[in-house]
CSV table of C-alpha atoms in Angstrom, one decimal:
chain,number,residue,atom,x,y,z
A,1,UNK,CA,-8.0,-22.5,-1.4
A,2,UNK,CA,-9.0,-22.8,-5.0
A,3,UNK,CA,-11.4,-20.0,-4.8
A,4,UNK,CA,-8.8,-17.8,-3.1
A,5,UNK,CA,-6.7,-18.4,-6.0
A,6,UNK,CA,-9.4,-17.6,-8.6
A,7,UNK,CA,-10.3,-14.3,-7.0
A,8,UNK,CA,-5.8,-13.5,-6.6
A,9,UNK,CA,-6.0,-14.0,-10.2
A,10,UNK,CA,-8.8,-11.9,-11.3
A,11,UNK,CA,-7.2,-9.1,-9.0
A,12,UNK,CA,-4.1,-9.7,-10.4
A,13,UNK,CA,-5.3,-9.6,-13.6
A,14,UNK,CA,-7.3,-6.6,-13.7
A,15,UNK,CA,-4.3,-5.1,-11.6
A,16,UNK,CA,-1.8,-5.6,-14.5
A,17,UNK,CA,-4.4,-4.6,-17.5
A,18,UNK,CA,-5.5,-1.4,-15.9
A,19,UNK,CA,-1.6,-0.4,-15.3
A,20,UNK,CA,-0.6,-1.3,-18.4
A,21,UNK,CA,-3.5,0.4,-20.1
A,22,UNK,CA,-2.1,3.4,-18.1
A,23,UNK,CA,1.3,3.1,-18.7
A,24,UNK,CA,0.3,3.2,-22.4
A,25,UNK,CA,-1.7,6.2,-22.2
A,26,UNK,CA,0.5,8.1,-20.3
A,27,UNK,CA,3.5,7.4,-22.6
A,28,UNK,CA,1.4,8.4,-26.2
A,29,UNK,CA,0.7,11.5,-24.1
A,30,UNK,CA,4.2,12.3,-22.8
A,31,UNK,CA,6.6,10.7,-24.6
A,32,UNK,CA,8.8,7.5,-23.4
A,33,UNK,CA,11.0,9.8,-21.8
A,34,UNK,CA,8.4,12.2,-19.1
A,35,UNK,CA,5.8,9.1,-19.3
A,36,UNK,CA,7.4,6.6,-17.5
A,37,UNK,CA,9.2,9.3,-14.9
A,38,UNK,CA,5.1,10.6,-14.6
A,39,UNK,CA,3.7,7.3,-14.1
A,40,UNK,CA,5.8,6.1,-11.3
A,41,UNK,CA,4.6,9.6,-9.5
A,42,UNK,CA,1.8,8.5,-8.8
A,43,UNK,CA,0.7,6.6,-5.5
A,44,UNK,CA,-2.6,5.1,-7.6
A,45,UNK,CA,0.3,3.0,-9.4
A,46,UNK,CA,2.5,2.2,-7.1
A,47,UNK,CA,-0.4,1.2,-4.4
A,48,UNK,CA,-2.0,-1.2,-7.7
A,49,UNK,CA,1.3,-2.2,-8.7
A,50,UNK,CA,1.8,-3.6,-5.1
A,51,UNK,CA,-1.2,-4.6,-4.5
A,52,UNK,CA,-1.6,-6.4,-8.1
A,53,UNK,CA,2.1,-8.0,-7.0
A,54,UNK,CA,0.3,-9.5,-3.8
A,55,UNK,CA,-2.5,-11.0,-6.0
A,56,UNK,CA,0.0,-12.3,-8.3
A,57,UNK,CA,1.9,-14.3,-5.3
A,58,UNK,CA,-1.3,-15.6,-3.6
A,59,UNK,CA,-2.6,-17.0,-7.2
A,60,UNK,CA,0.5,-18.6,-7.7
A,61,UNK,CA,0.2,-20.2,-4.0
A,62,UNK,CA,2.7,-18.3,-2.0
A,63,UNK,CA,2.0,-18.1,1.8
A,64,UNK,CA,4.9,-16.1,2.6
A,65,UNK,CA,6.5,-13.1,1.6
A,66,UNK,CA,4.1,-10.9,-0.7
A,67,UNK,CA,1.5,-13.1,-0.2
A,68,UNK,CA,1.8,-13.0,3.6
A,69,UNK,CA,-0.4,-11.3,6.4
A,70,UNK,CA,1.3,-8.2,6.6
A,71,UNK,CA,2.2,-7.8,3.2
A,72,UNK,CA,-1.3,-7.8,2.5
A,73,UNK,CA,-2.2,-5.8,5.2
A,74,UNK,CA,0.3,-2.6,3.5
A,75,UNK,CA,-1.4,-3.9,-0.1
A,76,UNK,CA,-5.0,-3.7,1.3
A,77,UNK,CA,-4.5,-0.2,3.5
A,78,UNK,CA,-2.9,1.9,0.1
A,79,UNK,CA,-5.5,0.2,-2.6
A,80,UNK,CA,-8.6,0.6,-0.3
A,81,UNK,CA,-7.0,4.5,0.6
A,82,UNK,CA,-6.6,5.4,-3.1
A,83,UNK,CA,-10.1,4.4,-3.5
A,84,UNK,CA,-11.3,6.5,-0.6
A,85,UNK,CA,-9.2,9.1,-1.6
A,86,UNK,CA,-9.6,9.8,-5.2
A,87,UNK,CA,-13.5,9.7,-4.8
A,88,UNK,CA,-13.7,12.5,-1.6
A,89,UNK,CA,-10.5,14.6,-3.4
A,90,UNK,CA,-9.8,13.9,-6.7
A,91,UNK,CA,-13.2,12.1,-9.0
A,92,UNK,CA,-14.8,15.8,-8.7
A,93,UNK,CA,-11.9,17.3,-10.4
A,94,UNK,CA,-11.9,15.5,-14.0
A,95,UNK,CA,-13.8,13.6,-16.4
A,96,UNK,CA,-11.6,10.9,-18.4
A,97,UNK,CA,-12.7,9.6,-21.4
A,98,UNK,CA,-12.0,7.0,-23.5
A,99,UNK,CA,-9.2,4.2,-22.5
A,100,UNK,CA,-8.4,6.9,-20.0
A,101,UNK,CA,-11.8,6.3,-18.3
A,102,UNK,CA,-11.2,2.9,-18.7
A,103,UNK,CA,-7.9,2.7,-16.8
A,104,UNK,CA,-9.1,5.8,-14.4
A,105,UNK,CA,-12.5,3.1,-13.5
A,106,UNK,CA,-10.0,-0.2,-13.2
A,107,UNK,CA,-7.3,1.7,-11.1
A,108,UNK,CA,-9.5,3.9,-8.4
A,109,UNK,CA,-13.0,1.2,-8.6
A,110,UNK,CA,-12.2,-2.2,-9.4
A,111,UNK,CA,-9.0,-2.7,-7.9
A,112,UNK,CA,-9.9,-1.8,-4.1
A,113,UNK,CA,-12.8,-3.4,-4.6
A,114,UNK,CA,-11.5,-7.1,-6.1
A,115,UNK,CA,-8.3,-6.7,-3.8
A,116,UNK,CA,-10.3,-6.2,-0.5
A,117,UNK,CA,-12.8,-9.2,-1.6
A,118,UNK,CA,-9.2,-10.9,-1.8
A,119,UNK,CA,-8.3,-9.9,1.8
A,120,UNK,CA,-12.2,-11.5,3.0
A,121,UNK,CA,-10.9,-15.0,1.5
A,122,UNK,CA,-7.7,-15.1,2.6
A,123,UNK,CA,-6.4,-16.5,5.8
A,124,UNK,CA,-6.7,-14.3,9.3
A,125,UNK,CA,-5.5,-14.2,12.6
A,126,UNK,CA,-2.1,-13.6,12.6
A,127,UNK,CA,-2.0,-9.7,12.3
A,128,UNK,CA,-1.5,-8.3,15.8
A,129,UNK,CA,-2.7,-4.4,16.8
A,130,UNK,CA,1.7,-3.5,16.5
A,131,UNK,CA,1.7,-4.4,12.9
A,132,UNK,CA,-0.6,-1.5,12.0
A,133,UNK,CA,2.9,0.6,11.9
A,134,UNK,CA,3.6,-1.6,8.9
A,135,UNK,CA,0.6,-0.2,6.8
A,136,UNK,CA,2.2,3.2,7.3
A,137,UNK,CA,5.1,2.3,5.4
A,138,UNK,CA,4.0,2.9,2.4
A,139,UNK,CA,2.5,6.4,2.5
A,140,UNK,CA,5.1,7.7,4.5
A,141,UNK,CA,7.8,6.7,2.1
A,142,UNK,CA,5.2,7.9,-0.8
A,143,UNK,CA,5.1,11.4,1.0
A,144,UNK,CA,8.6,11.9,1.2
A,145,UNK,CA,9.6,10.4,-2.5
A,146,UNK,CA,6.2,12.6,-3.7
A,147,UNK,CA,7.6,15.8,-2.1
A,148,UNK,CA,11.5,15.2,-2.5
A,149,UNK,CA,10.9,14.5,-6.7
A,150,UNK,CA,8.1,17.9,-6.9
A,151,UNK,CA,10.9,19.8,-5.2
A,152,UNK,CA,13.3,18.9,-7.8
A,153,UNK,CA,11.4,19.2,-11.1
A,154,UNK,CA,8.6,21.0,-9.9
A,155,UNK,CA,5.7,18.2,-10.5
A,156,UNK,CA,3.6,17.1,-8.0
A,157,UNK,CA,0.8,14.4,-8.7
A,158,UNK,CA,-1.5,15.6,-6.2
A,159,UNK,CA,-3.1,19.3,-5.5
A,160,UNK,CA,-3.2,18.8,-2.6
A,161,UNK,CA,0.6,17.9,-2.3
A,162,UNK,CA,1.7,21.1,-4.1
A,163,UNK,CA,3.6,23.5,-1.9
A,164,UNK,CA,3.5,26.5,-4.6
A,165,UNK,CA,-0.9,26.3,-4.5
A,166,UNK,CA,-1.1,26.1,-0.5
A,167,UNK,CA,0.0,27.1,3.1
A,168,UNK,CA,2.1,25.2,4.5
A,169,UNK,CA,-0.3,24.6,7.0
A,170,UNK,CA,-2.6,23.5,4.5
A,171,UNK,CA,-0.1,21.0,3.4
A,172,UNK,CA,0.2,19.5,6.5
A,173,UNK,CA,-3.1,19.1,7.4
A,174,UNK,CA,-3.1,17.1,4.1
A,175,UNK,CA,-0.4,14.9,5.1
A,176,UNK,CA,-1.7,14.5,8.6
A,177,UNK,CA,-5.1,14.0,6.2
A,178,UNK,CA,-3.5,11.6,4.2
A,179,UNK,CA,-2.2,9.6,7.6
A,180,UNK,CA,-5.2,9.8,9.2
A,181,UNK,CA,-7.2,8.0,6.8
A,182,UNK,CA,-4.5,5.3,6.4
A,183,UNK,CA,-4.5,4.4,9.9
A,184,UNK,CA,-8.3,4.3,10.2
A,185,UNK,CA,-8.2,1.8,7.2
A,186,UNK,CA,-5.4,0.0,8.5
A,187,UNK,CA,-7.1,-0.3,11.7
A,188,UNK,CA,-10.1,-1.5,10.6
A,189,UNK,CA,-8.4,-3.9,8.7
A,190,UNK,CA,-6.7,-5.3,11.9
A,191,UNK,CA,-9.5,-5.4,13.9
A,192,UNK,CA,-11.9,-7.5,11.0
A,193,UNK,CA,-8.8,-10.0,10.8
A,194,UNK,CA,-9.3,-10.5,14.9
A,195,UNK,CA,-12.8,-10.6,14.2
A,196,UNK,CA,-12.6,-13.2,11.0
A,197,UNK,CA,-9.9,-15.5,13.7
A,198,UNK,CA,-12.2,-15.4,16.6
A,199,UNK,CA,-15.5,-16.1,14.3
A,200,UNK,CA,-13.6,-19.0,12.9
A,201,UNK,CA,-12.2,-20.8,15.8
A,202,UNK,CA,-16.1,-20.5,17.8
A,203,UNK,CA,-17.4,-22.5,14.8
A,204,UNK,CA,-14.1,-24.9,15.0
């Protein structure tokens, strides 16, 4: 238990720093009034804000809650997807220097990484194949909230989200895209967990 709570709070940790790191840059660049409105418009900081939240709760010895199985299943699905996504979609696109690399390297890299080596530690065996709907929470809220606020202001964080560049068949096959890869991960998740149980109880 100690060791899962070392490796909550280095995720946690590097969570927080690279948000706030980001949350700084964004705000010299913008201004306090479009930085802050920016930087919640992204799913990278919502998904590490989450995600940095469960790490936070497990470190502090919470079982329930944030720090429970499906709570790190959503946490686990939207970090690892940011990951996957920003390296097939987005890496090739720009080259951050500075802080910015910095926070760009601790947001998309470390995060998913020290977050899904915190999923390995913890507990398994309670996730069941229906919970997998719970994972989609997340991206279908962000799809909606990303779509509703580009519509009003005219912003959208993502190419591939933007209506005024694309088809609208285009942007559904990114949504269905986006989906796809969520329940993949999300799956995969589920099925390890069984895996990790069924491991543990042959060697009990």
């Amino acid at each position: 238990m100690r060791g899962t709570k070392t490796v909550a709070a280095v995720a946690a940790i590097a969570g927080w720093f690279g948000l706030a790191v980001q949350l700084v840059l964004i705000v010299r660049n913008l201004g306090p009034a479009l930085g802050p409105w920016r930087y919640v418009g992204y799913f990278t900081i919502l998904a590490n804000i989450g995600s940095a939240s469960i790490a936070t709760a497990i470190a502090l010895g919470g079982q329930s809650g944030l720090a429970g199985a499906r709570a790190r299943l959503m946490g686990l699905t939207s970090i690892v997807t940011v990951g996957i996504v920003y390296s097939l979609l987005l890496r090739s696109v720009w080259s951050p220097q500075g802080w910015q690399k910095v926070a760009d390297v601790t947001l998309h890299d470390v995060t998913p990484i020290l977050y899904l080596l915190l999923w390995v530690v913890t507990p398994h065996g309670q996730l069941k194949w229906r919970d997998l709907k719970w994972a989609l929470i997340p991206p279908a809220l962000y799809l909606a909230y990303a779509l509703a606020r580009g519509a009003i202001d005219g912003w959208y964080a993502y190419w591939f989200l933007d209506p005024s560049t694309q088809s609208l068949g285009s942007l559904m096959l990114a949504i269905v895209g986006v989906l796809t890869v969520f329940t993949v991960v999300a799956a995969m998740a589920i099925a390890l967990d069984r895996r990790f149980s069924a491991n543990r109880q042959s060697r009990a």
